[in-house]
């Protein structure tokens, strides 16, 4: 297979420069970029006995730049091995970037990638506009050859009035019944908001427009990026990441966000029938998730553990790497809502169990031996009989004399807040976010996962998740609890190794 000069250079660069990043300066079990910059997960798939994760990748520095596809494989979704970069912007139709996309397996055993090719077109006034088309590459799990008839979808395949400048992030899947392929692509209709377009193909190479699967109508943000669409627990689910969101109560926050639509699907007409909408993650750093179906039938989701508006939150401007993925999360629909749980393989990494039962206190408590930055910790909080309802409970972690990050819960409002204001951040970005949570009688369940530079809190068995990155020095590893009023808590904590 021929590799271009551009791809060869990227592969040589990443091999040399990954060695400059000490292992302990990366997350341990969250996939981070091999070198340079990472954004969206791409081509998340199970192929030839391994999970494949590709990602939006600029190997050359830790800022967004010429988009390549990075590549890693894993057998348990937690320990990742890097493979050489899969795609580079090396053709006339993708010279300004190989943007997000997806992967499927072809009947002959090869892997098919579909991605968005970007070209900056010069305008008469001297400016540039991005033109986006969909392109293919075929490979063996390591090397990929771009399809000779690229692009396979361009402006001629758009419904009338739809934008050729915002036409990206194809997510393909294979239909079980007849083996044909479908894909859903983010786009902007004439009203400037977002819509998801559905395309079909018999062989994965020749694609035709089917329908507008779903329309935003300027309700939830504007452009909808990085769609995914699948059946789950008897419902149909769209995951997408809207830009330019307006806050709506506790449900959606300003800027880039995530959206889960739950409903039904009229396959004949190619129309999604929406029943409800909600955020996917209620924290700060989660975007552009993609899902895979595991061989044992679980739907697992991974997102970019970042947010376009918080990318200034970093250790230093010229650090060696920037960008990590979230934990893989098993998703399900329960009571009409999206539930998420850390992938069960994580339990195999647990060791050094520390547990406290019925720890009853007010003020601060520093349980003996409770510390760590690679941690899986379950906490149940409840009020104490004979005492007034507590006013606030907080778990504080990544703590030293100077630093700490916390989750605090106020049963009176049933609001959970993440606060990384004292995590060592020196930027004027969002440090806090509040989320309404469903708790009865002041009982709250949290499962908190720490991995050096992040925290993910799974609330009430996965009914909600709040995710945030933090770059606090690793020596800050204390964990303690505080209560305004009296609470009783059960805590089980493991180190993850
Ligand atoms: C979302 C996104 C995608 C695009 C990619 C470019 O984070 O804007 O829509 O394909 O990033 O890197």
CSV table of C-alpha atoms and ligand atoms in Angstrom, one decimal:
chain,number,residue,atom,x,y,z
A,1,UNK,CA,0.0,0.0,0.0
A,2,UNK,CA,1.3,3.5,-0.9
A,3,UNK,CA,1.6,6.0,1.9
A,4,UNK,CA,2.0,9.6,1.1
A,5,UNK,CA,4.9,11.8,2.2
A,6,UNK,CA,2.6,13.7,4.5
A,7,UNK,CA,1.5,10.5,6.3
A,8,UNK,CA,5.0,9.2,6.5
A,9,UNK,CA,6.2,12.4,8.1
A,10,UNK,CA,3.4,12.3,10.7
A,11,UNK,CA,4.2,8.6,11.5
A,12,UNK,CA,7.9,9.4,11.9
A,13,UNK,CA,7.1,12.4,14.1
A,14,UNK,CA,4.8,10.6,16.5
A,15,UNK,CA,7.1,7.7,16.9
A,16,UNK,CA,10.0,10.1,17.9
A,17,UNK,CA,8.1,12.5,20.0
A,18,UNK,CA,5.8,10.2,22.0
A,19,UNK,CA,9.0,9.2,23.8
A,20,UNK,CA,9.3,12.7,25.2
A,21,UNK,CA,6.1,12.2,27.2
A,22,UNK,CA,6.7,10.3,30.5
A,23,UNK,CA,4.0,7.7,31.1
A,24,UNK,CA,3.1,9.2,34.5
A,25,UNK,CA,2.3,12.6,32.8
A,26,UNK,CA,-0.6,11.0,30.9
A,27,UNK,CA,-3.8,9.6,32.1
A,28,UNK,CA,-3.4,5.9,33.0
A,29,UNK,CA,-6.5,4.3,31.5
A,30,UNK,CA,-8.1,7.1,29.5
A,31,UNK,CA,-6.9,7.3,25.9
A,32,UNK,CA,-4.8,10.4,25.3
A,33,UNK,CA,-3.2,11.7,22.1
A,34,UNK,CA,0.0,10.0,21.1
A,35,UNK,CA,1.6,13.3,20.5
A,36,UNK,CA,0.3,16.9,20.0
A,37,UNK,CA,-3.5,17.5,19.9
A,38,UNK,CA,-6.5,15.2,20.1
A,39,UNK,CA,-10.2,16.0,19.6
A,40,UNK,CA,-13.2,13.9,18.6
A,41,UNK,CA,-13.3,10.1,18.8
A,42,UNK,CA,-13.5,8.8,15.2
A,43,UNK,CA,-14.2,5.3,13.7
A,44,UNK,CA,-14.9,3.7,17.1
A,45,UNK,CA,-15.3,0.1,16.1
A,46,UNK,CA,-14.7,-3.5,16.8
A,47,UNK,CA,-12.6,-5.0,14.1
A,48,UNK,CA,-10.5,-8.2,13.9
A,49,UNK,CA,-10.7,-9.0,17.6
A,50,UNK,CA,-9.9,-5.5,18.8
A,51,UNK,CA,-11.5,-2.2,19.6
A,52,UNK,CA,-10.3,0.5,17.3
A,53,UNK,CA,-10.3,4.1,18.2
A,54,UNK,CA,-9.3,6.8,15.7
A,55,UNK,CA,-9.3,10.4,16.7
A,56,UNK,CA,-9.0,14.0,15.3
A,57,UNK,CA,-5.2,14.5,15.6
A,58,UNK,CA,-2.6,17.2,15.0
A,59,UNK,CA,0.6,15.3,15.8
A,60,UNK,CA,2.9,18.4,15.5
A,61,UNK,CA,1.8,20.5,18.4
A,62,UNK,CA,-0.8,20.6,21.2
A,63,UNK,CA,-3.2,22.9,19.4
A,64,UNK,CA,-5.8,22.2,16.8
A,65,UNK,CA,-4.2,22.2,13.3
A,66,UNK,CA,-4.0,20.2,10.1
A,67,UNK,CA,-6.3,17.3,11.0
A,68,UNK,CA,-5.0,13.8,10.7
A,69,UNK,CA,-6.6,10.6,12.1
A,70,UNK,CA,-4.6,9.2,15.1
A,71,UNK,CA,-5.2,5.5,15.8
A,72,UNK,CA,-5.1,3.1,18.8
A,73,UNK,CA,-6.4,-0.4,19.6
A,74,UNK,CA,-7.4,-2.1,22.8
A,75,UNK,CA,-8.9,-5.4,23.9
A,76,UNK,CA,-10.5,-4.0,27.1
A,77,UNK,CA,-11.2,-0.4,26.2
A,78,UNK,CA,-8.9,0.8,29.0
A,79,UNK,CA,-5.4,-0.2,28.0
A,80,UNK,CA,-4.7,1.3,24.6
A,81,UNK,CA,-1.8,0.6,22.2
A,82,UNK,CA,-1.0,3.2,19.6
A,83,UNK,CA,-0.9,2.3,15.9
A,84,UNK,CA,0.6,4.6,13.2
A,85,UNK,CA,-1.6,7.6,12.2
A,86,UNK,CA,-4.2,6.3,9.8
A,87,UNK,CA,-5.0,9.4,7.7
A,88,UNK,CA,-3.2,12.6,6.7
A,89,UNK,CA,-4.6,15.6,4.8
A,90,UNK,CA,-2.7,14.6,1.6
A,91,UNK,CA,-5.2,14.8,-1.3
A,92,UNK,CA,-6.6,17.7,-3.2
A,93,UNK,CA,-10.1,17.0,-1.7
A,94,UNK,CA,-8.9,16.8,1.9
A,95,UNK,CA,-5.8,19.0,1.9
A,96,UNK,CA,-7.2,21.2,4.7
A,97,UNK,CA,-8.2,18.4,7.0
A,98,UNK,CA,-9.5,14.9,7.5
A,99,UNK,CA,-12.3,15.7,9.8
A,100,UNK,CA,-14.4,13.4,11.9
A,101,UNK,CA,-16.0,10.1,10.7
A,102,UNK,CA,-16.6,6.5,11.4
A,103,UNK,CA,-15.7,2.9,10.5
A,104,UNK,CA,-17.5,-0.3,9.4
A,105,UNK,CA,-16.3,-3.7,8.2
A,106,UNK,CA,-16.8,-4.7,4.6
A,107,UNK,CA,-18.0,-8.2,3.6
A,108,UNK,CA,-14.5,-9.0,2.3
A,109,UNK,CA,-13.0,-8.3,5.8
A,110,UNK,CA,-11.5,-4.9,5.0
A,111,UNK,CA,-12.2,-1.9,7.1
A,112,UNK,CA,-14.0,1.0,5.6
A,113,UNK,CA,-13.5,4.6,7.0
A,114,UNK,CA,-15.7,7.5,6.0
A,115,UNK,CA,-14.5,11.0,7.0
A,116,UNK,CA,-15.1,14.6,6.1
A,117,UNK,CA,-12.6,16.1,3.6
A,118,UNK,CA,-12.1,19.8,4.1
A,119,UNK,CA,-10.8,22.3,1.5
A,120,UNK,CA,-10.5,26.0,2.2
A,121,UNK,CA,-11.8,27.7,-0.9
A,122,UNK,CA,-10.5,31.2,-1.7
A,123,UNK,CA,-13.2,33.8,-2.0
A,124,UNK,CA,-13.2,36.8,-4.3
A,125,UNK,CA,-12.8,39.1,-1.3
A,126,UNK,CA,-9.6,37.3,-0.3
A,127,UNK,CA,-11.2,35.4,2.6
A,128,UNK,CA,-11.7,31.6,2.7
A,129,UNK,CA,-14.6,29.4,3.2
A,130,UNK,CA,-14.4,25.7,4.2
A,131,UNK,CA,-16.0,23.2,1.8
A,132,UNK,CA,-16.8,19.9,3.3
A,133,UNK,CA,-17.3,16.6,1.5
A,134,UNK,CA,-17.4,12.9,2.5
A,135,UNK,CA,-14.6,10.6,1.6
A,136,UNK,CA,-13.6,7.0,2.0
A,137,UNK,CA,-10.5,5.0,2.8
A,138,UNK,CA,-10.1,1.2,2.9
A,139,UNK,CA,-7.6,-0.7,5.0
A,140,UNK,CA,-6.5,-3.7,7.0
A,141,UNK,CA,-6.6,-2.2,10.5
A,142,UNK,CA,-3.3,-0.4,10.2
A,143,UNK,CA,-2.8,1.0,6.7
A,144,UNK,CA,-5.6,2.7,4.8
A,145,UNK,CA,-5.8,3.7,1.1
A,146,UNK,CA,-8.0,6.6,0.1
A,147,UNK,CA,-10.7,5.6,-2.4
A,148,UNK,CA,-10.0,6.7,-6.0
A,149,UNK,CA,-13.4,8.2,-6.6
A,150,UNK,CA,-13.4,10.5,-3.5
A,151,UNK,CA,-15.3,12.5,-2.5
A,152,UNK,CA,-18.3,10.2,-2.5
A,153,UNK,CA,-20.8,12.8,-1.2
A,154,UNK,CA,-20.6,16.5,-2.0
A,155,UNK,CA,-22.8,19.5,-2.4
A,156,UNK,CA,-24.8,17.7,-5.2
A,157,UNK,CA,-26.0,15.3,-2.6
A,158,UNK,CA,-27.5,17.9,-0.3
A,159,UNK,CA,-31.2,18.8,0.0
A,160,UNK,CA,-32.0,22.3,-1.5
A,161,UNK,CA,-30.7,25.2,0.6
A,162,UNK,CA,-28.4,23.1,2.7
A,163,UNK,CA,-24.9,24.3,3.4
A,164,UNK,CA,-21.9,22.8,1.7
A,165,UNK,CA,-19.7,24.5,4.3
A,166,UNK,CA,-21.2,22.6,7.3
A,167,UNK,CA,-21.6,19.1,6.0
A,168,UNK,CA,-19.6,16.8,8.2
A,169,UNK,CA,-19.0,13.9,10.6
A,170,UNK,CA,-20.5,10.9,8.9
A,171,UNK,CA,-21.5,8.0,11.2
A,172,UNK,CA,-22.0,4.8,9.3
A,173,UNK,CA,-23.6,1.5,10.3
A,174,UNK,CA,-24.6,-1.7,8.6
A,175,UNK,CA,-28.3,-2.7,8.5
A,176,UNK,CA,-28.8,-6.2,10.0
A,177,UNK,CA,-31.7,-7.2,7.7
A,178,UNK,CA,-30.1,-6.7,4.3
A,179,UNK,CA,-26.4,-5.9,5.0
A,180,UNK,CA,-26.8,-2.5,3.3
A,181,UNK,CA,-25.1,0.6,4.8
A,182,UNK,CA,-26.5,3.8,6.1
A,183,UNK,CA,-24.9,6.9,7.5
A,184,UNK,CA,-26.0,10.1,9.3
A,185,UNK,CA,-24.2,13.4,8.7
A,186,UNK,CA,-24.4,16.7,10.4
A,187,UNK,CA,-25.5,19.7,8.3
A,188,UNK,CA,-27.0,23.2,8.3
A,189,UNK,CA,-30.2,23.9,6.5
A,190,UNK,CA,-31.0,27.4,5.2
A,191,UNK,CA,-32.3,28.6,8.6
A,192,UNK,CA,-28.7,28.4,9.9
A,193,UNK,CA,-29.5,25.8,12.6
A,194,UNK,CA,-28.8,22.1,12.4
A,195,UNK,CA,-30.2,19.0,10.7
A,196,UNK,CA,-29.1,15.4,10.4
A,197,UNK,CA,-29.1,13.9,6.9
A,198,UNK,CA,-29.5,10.2,6.2
A,199,UNK,CA,-27.7,8.5,3.3
A,200,UNK,CA,-27.8,4.9,2.0
A,201,UNK,CA,-25.5,2.6,0.2
A,202,UNK,CA,-25.7,-1.0,-1.1
A,203,UNK,CA,-21.9,-1.5,-1.0
A,204,UNK,CA,-20.4,1.2,1.2
A,205,UNK,CA,-19.0,3.0,-1.8
A,206,UNK,CA,-22.0,4.4,-3.7
A,207,UNK,CA,-24.1,6.6,-1.5
A,208,UNK,CA,-27.4,8.3,-2.1
A,209,UNK,CA,-29.4,10.8,-0.1
A,210,UNK,CA,-32.4,9.3,1.6
A,211,UNK,CA,-34.0,11.9,4.0
A,212,UNK,CA,-33.6,14.5,6.6
A,213,UNK,CA,-33.5,12.3,9.7
A,214,UNK,CA,-34.0,15.0,12.3
A,215,UNK,CA,-34.2,18.8,12.3
A,216,UNK,CA,-33.1,21.2,15.0
A,217,UNK,CA,-35.3,24.1,14.0
A,218,UNK,CA,-33.1,26.4,16.1
A,219,UNK,CA,-34.3,24.8,19.3
A,220,UNK,CA,-31.2,23.3,20.8
A,221,UNK,CA,-28.0,25.2,19.8
A,222,UNK,CA,-27.4,25.7,16.1
A,223,UNK,CA,-25.2,23.3,14.0
A,224,UNK,CA,-25.4,19.7,15.2
A,225,UNK,CA,-22.0,18.1,15.1
A,226,UNK,CA,-20.8,14.5,15.3
A,227,UNK,CA,-24.2,12.6,15.2
A,228,UNK,CA,-24.6,8.9,16.1
A,229,UNK,CA,-27.8,7.0,15.7
A,230,UNK,CA,-28.8,3.5,17.0
A,231,UNK,CA,-31.4,1.3,18.6
A,232,UNK,CA,-31.1,0.9,22.3
A,233,UNK,CA,-33.5,-1.0,24.7
A,234,UNK,CA,-36.4,-0.8,22.3
A,235,UNK,CA,-36.0,2.9,21.5
A,236,UNK,CA,-34.1,4.8,18.9
A,237,UNK,CA,-31.4,7.2,20.1
A,238,UNK,CA,-29.6,10.2,18.4
A,239,UNK,CA,-26.5,11.5,20.1
A,240,UNK,CA,-25.2,14.8,18.7
A,241,UNK,CA,-23.1,17.8,19.9
A,242,UNK,CA,-24.8,21.2,19.2
A,243,UNK,CA,-22.7,24.3,18.8
A,244,UNK,CA,-23.9,27.7,20.1
A,245,UNK,CA,-26.2,26.5,22.8
A,246,UNK,CA,-28.3,28.8,25.0
A,247,UNK,CA,-28.7,27.8,28.6
A,248,UNK,CA,-32.0,26.1,29.4
A,249,UNK,CA,-32.5,25.8,33.2
A,250,UNK,CA,-30.3,23.1,34.5
A,251,UNK,CA,-30.6,21.0,31.3
A,252,UNK,CA,-28.4,22.7,28.8
A,253,UNK,CA,-25.5,25.2,29.2
A,254,UNK,CA,-24.1,27.9,27.0
A,255,UNK,CA,-21.7,27.1,24.2
A,256,UNK,CA,-20.8,23.6,22.9
A,257,UNK,CA,-22.9,20.9,24.5
A,258,UNK,CA,-24.2,17.4,24.1
A,259,UNK,CA,-27.7,16.3,23.2
A,260,UNK,CA,-29.4,12.9,23.4
A,261,UNK,CA,-32.8,12.5,21.6
A,262,UNK,CA,-34.8,9.5,22.5
A,263,UNK,CA,-37.7,8.3,20.2
A,264,UNK,CA,-38.8,6.1,17.4
A,265,UNK,CA,-37.7,5.6,13.8
A,266,UNK,CA,-39.8,5.3,10.7
A,267,UNK,CA,-37.3,3.4,8.6
A,268,UNK,CA,-39.5,3.6,5.4
A,269,UNK,CA,-39.5,7.4,5.5
A,270,UNK,CA,-36.1,7.8,7.1
A,271,UNK,CA,-37.6,10.0,9.9
A,272,UNK,CA,-36.7,10.0,13.5
A,273,UNK,CA,-39.8,10.5,15.8
A,274,UNK,CA,-38.6,12.5,18.8
A,275,UNK,CA,-40.1,11.8,22.2
A,276,UNK,CA,-37.6,13.5,24.6
A,277,UNK,CA,-34.4,15.4,24.8
A,278,UNK,CA,-31.7,15.7,27.4
A,279,UNK,CA,-28.0,16.4,27.9
A,280,UNK,CA,-25.6,13.5,27.6
A,281,UNK,CA,-23.1,14.7,30.2
A,282,UNK,CA,-24.0,17.4,32.8
A,283,UNK,CA,-20.4,18.3,33.7
A,284,UNK,CA,-17.9,20.6,31.9
A,285,UNK,CA,-15.7,18.5,29.6
A,286,UNK,CA,-17.5,16.1,27.3
A,287,UNK,CA,-18.2,16.4,23.6
A,288,UNK,CA,-18.7,14.6,20.3
A,289,UNK,CA,-19.3,11.1,21.7
A,290,UNK,CA,-19.3,8.0,19.5
A,291,UNK,CA,-20.6,4.5,20.3
A,292,UNK,CA,-19.7,1.0,19.4
A,293,UNK,CA,-21.6,-2.3,19.8
A,294,UNK,CA,-19.4,-4.8,21.6
A,295,UNK,CA,-19.3,-8.5,20.6
A,296,UNK,CA,-21.4,-9.3,23.7
A,297,UNK,CA,-24.1,-6.7,22.7
A,298,UNK,CA,-23.3,-3.7,24.9
A,299,UNK,CA,-23.6,-0.2,23.5
A,300,UNK,CA,-20.4,1.6,24.7
A,301,UNK,CA,-19.9,5.3,24.3
A,302,UNK,CA,-16.7,7.4,24.5
A,303,UNK,CA,-16.6,11.2,24.2
A,304,UNK,CA,-13.8,13.7,23.8
A,305,UNK,CA,-13.2,14.7,27.5
A,306,UNK,CA,-13.0,18.3,26.6
A,307,UNK,CA,-15.1,21.2,25.4
A,308,UNK,CA,-14.2,23.7,22.7
A,309,UNK,CA,-14.8,26.6,25.1
A,310,UNK,CA,-12.5,25.2,27.8
A,311,UNK,CA,-9.4,24.4,25.7
A,312,UNK,CA,-7.5,27.2,27.3
A,313,UNK,CA,-7.5,25.2,30.5
A,314,UNK,CA,-4.2,23.4,30.2
A,315,UNK,CA,-1.0,23.0,32.1
A,316,UNK,CA,1.1,25.2,29.8
A,317,UNK,CA,0.7,26.7,26.4
A,318,UNK,CA,3.4,24.4,24.8
A,319,UNK,CA,2.8,21.2,26.7
A,320,UNK,CA,3.6,18.0,24.8
A,321,UNK,CA,0.0,16.7,24.6
A,322,UNK,CA,-3.5,18.0,24.9
A,323,UNK,CA,-6.7,16.0,24.6
A,324,UNK,CA,-8.0,12.8,26.2
A,325,UNK,CA,-11.1,10.6,25.8
A,326,UNK,CA,-13.7,9.9,28.5
A,327,UNK,CA,-14.1,6.6,30.1
A,328,UNK,CA,-15.9,4.1,27.9
A,329,UNK,CA,-19.5,4.1,29.3
A,330,UNK,CA,-22.1,1.3,28.9
A,331,UNK,CA,-25.3,3.1,28.0
A,332,UNK,CA,-28.9,2.1,28.4
A,333,UNK,CA,-32.4,3.6,28.4
A,334,UNK,CA,-34.2,3.4,31.7
A,335,UNK,CA,-37.4,5.2,32.6
A,336,UNK,CA,-37.1,7.1,29.3
A,337,UNK,CA,-33.7,8.5,30.1
A,338,UNK,CA,-30.1,7.8,29.1
A,339,UNK,CA,-28.1,5.9,31.7
A,340,UNK,CA,-24.3,5.5,31.7
A,341,UNK,CA,-22.0,3.2,33.7
A,342,UNK,CA,-18.3,2.9,33.5
A,343,UNK,CA,-17.5,-0.1,31.3
A,344,UNK,CA,-17.5,-3.2,33.5
A,345,UNK,CA,-13.9,-4.0,32.5
A,346,UNK,CA,-12.9,-1.2,34.9
A,347,UNK,CA,-13.7,-3.4,37.8
A,348,UNK,CA,-10.7,-5.7,36.9
A,349,UNK,CA,-8.4,-2.8,37.6
A,350,UNK,CA,-9.6,-2.3,41.2
A,351,UNK,CA,-7.3,-3.1,44.1
A,352,UNK,CA,-6.5,-1.9,47.7
A,353,UNK,CA,-10.1,-1.7,48.9
A,354,UNK,CA,-10.8,0.7,51.7
A,355,UNK,CA,-14.3,0.9,53.1
A,356,UNK,CA,-16.2,2.9,55.7
A,357,UNK,CA,-19.8,2.2,56.7
A,358,UNK,CA,-22.2,4.5,58.4
A,359,UNK,CA,-19.6,7.2,58.9
A,360,UNK,CA,-21.8,9.8,60.7
A,361,UNK,CA,-20.4,13.3,61.0
A,362,UNK,CA,-20.9,17.1,60.6
A,363,UNK,CA,-18.1,19.5,59.6
A,364,UNK,CA,-15.1,17.9,58.0
A,365,UNK,CA,-13.9,14.3,58.2
A,366,UNK,CA,-10.6,13.0,56.9
A,367,UNK,CA,-10.9,9.2,56.8
A,368,UNK,CA,-7.6,7.4,57.4
A,369,UNK,CA,-5.9,6.1,54.3
A,370,UNK,CA,-8.3,7.7,51.9
A,371,UNK,CA,-6.3,9.2,49.0
A,372,UNK,CA,-5.3,8.7,45.4
A,373,UNK,CA,-5.6,10.1,41.9
A,374,UNK,CA,-6.4,6.9,40.1
A,375,UNK,CA,-9.4,6.0,42.0
A,376,UNK,CA,-12.8,4.3,41.8
A,377,UNK,CA,-14.9,5.4,44.8
A,378,UNK,CA,-18.6,4.7,45.6
A,379,UNK,CA,-20.3,6.9,48.1
A,380,UNK,CA,-23.8,6.7,49.5
A,381,UNK,CA,-25.0,9.8,51.4
A,382,UNK,CA,-28.0,10.0,53.7
A,383,UNK,CA,-29.6,12.1,56.4
A,384,UNK,CA,-29.4,10.8,59.9
A,385,UNK,CA,-32.6,9.9,61.8
A,386,UNK,CA,-33.4,12.3,64.6
A,387,UNK,CA,-31.3,15.1,63.0
A,388,UNK,CA,-32.6,17.8,60.6
A,389,UNK,CA,-32.1,17.3,56.9
A,390,UNK,CA,-28.4,18.2,56.2
A,391,UNK,CA,-28.0,21.4,54.1
A,392,UNK,CA,-24.9,20.4,52.1
A,393,UNK,CA,-22.6,17.4,51.6
A,394,UNK,CA,-19.3,17.6,49.7
A,395,UNK,CA,-16.6,15.2,48.6
A,396,UNK,CA,-13.3,16.9,48.0
A,397,UNK,CA,-10.4,15.3,46.2
A,398,UNK,CA,-7.1,16.1,44.4
A,399,UNK,CA,-6.4,17.9,47.6
A,400,UNK,CA,-3.3,19.4,49.1
A,401,UNK,CA,-2.9,22.4,51.4
A,402,UNK,CA,-3.4,24.7,48.4
A,403,UNK,CA,-5.7,22.7,46.0
A,404,UNK,CA,-8.9,20.8,45.8
A,405,UNK,CA,-11.8,19.9,43.5
A,406,UNK,CA,-15.2,19.0,44.8
A,407,UNK,CA,-18.7,17.7,44.2
A,408,UNK,CA,-21.2,19.2,46.6
A,409,UNK,CA,-24.9,18.4,46.9
A,410,UNK,CA,-27.6,20.4,48.4
A,411,UNK,CA,-30.7,18.3,49.1
A,412,UNK,CA,-32.9,21.4,49.6
A,413,UNK,CA,-32.5,22.2,45.9
A,414,UNK,CA,-31.4,18.7,44.8
A,415,UNK,CA,-28.5,20.3,42.9
A,416,UNK,CA,-25.1,18.7,42.5
A,417,UNK,CA,-22.2,21.0,41.7
A,418,UNK,CA,-18.7,20.3,40.4
A,419,UNK,CA,-16.2,23.0,41.4
A,420,UNK,CA,-12.6,23.0,40.1
A,421,UNK,CA,-11.9,26.6,41.0
A,422,UNK,CA,-9.2,25.6,43.4
A,423,UNK,CA,-7.7,22.9,41.2
A,424,UNK,CA,-4.7,25.1,40.2
A,425,UNK,CA,-6.3,26.5,37.0
A,426,UNK,CA,-4.9,30.0,36.1
A,427,UNK,CA,-7.5,30.7,33.3
A,428,UNK,CA,-10.8,32.6,33.4
A,429,UNK,CA,-12.8,29.7,32.1
A,430,UNK,CA,-15.8,27.9,33.5
A,431,UNK,CA,-14.8,26.1,36.7
A,432,UNK,CA,-18.2,25.2,38.1
A,433,UNK,CA,-21.3,23.6,36.8
A,434,UNK,CA,-24.6,22.7,38.6
A,435,UNK,CA,-26.9,19.9,37.7
A,436,UNK,CA,-30.3,19.0,39.0
A,437,UNK,CA,-30.3,15.4,40.2
A,438,UNK,CA,-33.1,13.1,41.1
A,439,UNK,CA,-32.7,12.2,44.8
A,440,UNK,CA,-35.3,11.0,47.2
A,441,UNK,CA,-35.2,12.0,50.9
A,442,UNK,CA,-31.7,13.3,50.7
A,443,UNK,CA,-30.1,10.0,49.6
A,444,UNK,CA,-27.5,10.4,47.0
A,445,UNK,CA,-25.3,7.8,45.3
A,446,UNK,CA,-22.0,8.8,43.6
A,447,UNK,CA,-19.4,6.8,41.8
A,448,UNK,CA,-16.3,8.9,41.2
A,449,UNK,CA,-13.6,7.9,38.9
A,450,UNK,CA,-10.2,9.8,39.0
A,451,UNK,CA,-7.4,9.3,36.5
A,452,UNK,CA,-4.7,11.8,37.1
A,453,UNK,CA,-6.2,14.6,35.0
A,454,UNK,CA,-9.9,14.1,35.2
A,455,UNK,CA,-13.0,13.3,37.3
A,456,UNK,CA,-16.1,11.6,36.2
A,457,UNK,CA,-19.0,11.3,38.6
A,458,UNK,CA,-21.8,8.8,37.9
A,459,UNK,CA,-24.8,9.9,39.9
A,460,UNK,CA,-27.5,7.5,41.2
A,461,UNK,CA,-26.4,4.4,39.3
A,462,UNK,CA,-25.7,6.3,36.1
A,463,UNK,CA,-28.8,8.4,35.7
A,464,UNK,CA,-26.5,11.4,35.2
A,465,UNK,CA,-22.8,11.9,34.7
A,466,UNK,CA,-20.7,15.0,35.4
A,467,UNK,CA,-17.2,15.1,33.8
A,468,UNK,CA,-14.4,17.6,34.2
A,469,UNK,CA,-10.7,17.7,33.5
A,470,UNK,CA,-8.2,19.0,36.1
A,471,UNK,CA,-4.5,19.5,36.0
A,472,UNK,CA,-3.7,19.7,39.7
A,473,UNK,CA,-0.2,18.4,40.7
A,474,UNK,CA,-0.4,14.7,41.3
A,475,UNK,CA,1.0,15.1,44.8
A,476,UNK,CA,-2.4,16.6,45.7
A,477,UNK,CA,-4.0,13.3,46.4
A,478,UNK,CA,-6.1,13.8,49.6
A,479,UNK,CA,-9.8,12.9,49.7
A,480,UNK,CA,-12.1,14.1,52.5
A,481,UNK,CA,-15.8,14.9,53.1
A,482,UNK,CA,-17.6,17.8,54.6
A,483,UNK,CA,-21.2,18.4,55.7
A,484,UNK,CA,-23.3,21.3,56.7
A,485,UNK,CA,-25.6,19.5,59.1
A,486,UNK,CA,-25.3,15.8,60.0
A,487,UNK,CA,-24.9,13.1,57.4
A,488,UNK,CA,-24.2,9.4,57.4
A,489,UNK,CA,-22.1,8.0,54.5
A,490,UNK,CA,-20.9,4.6,53.2
A,491,UNK,CA,-17.7,4.8,51.2
A,492,UNK,CA,-15.9,2.1,49.2
A,493,UNK,CA,-12.7,3.1,47.5
A,494,UNK,CA,-10.3,1.3,45.2
A,495,UNK,CA,-7.1,2.3,43.5
A,496,UNK,CA,-7.1,1.6,39.8
A,497,UNK,CA,-3.9,0.0,38.5
B,1,LIG,C1,-16.3,18.7,16.5
B,1,LIG,C2,-15.7,19.1,15.2
B,1,LIG,C3,-16.2,18.3,14.1
B,1,LIG,C4,-15.2,18.3,13.1
B,1,LIG,C5,-13.9,18.2,13.9
B,1,LIG,C6,-12.7,19.0,13.3
B,1,LIG,O1,-15.5,18.7,17.6
B,1,LIG,O2,-15.8,20.4,15.0
B,1,LIG,O3,-17.5,18.7,13.6
B,1,LIG,O4,-15.3,17.2,12.2
B,1,LIG,O5,-14.3,18.8,15.2
B,1,LIG,O6,-11.6,18.7,14.0
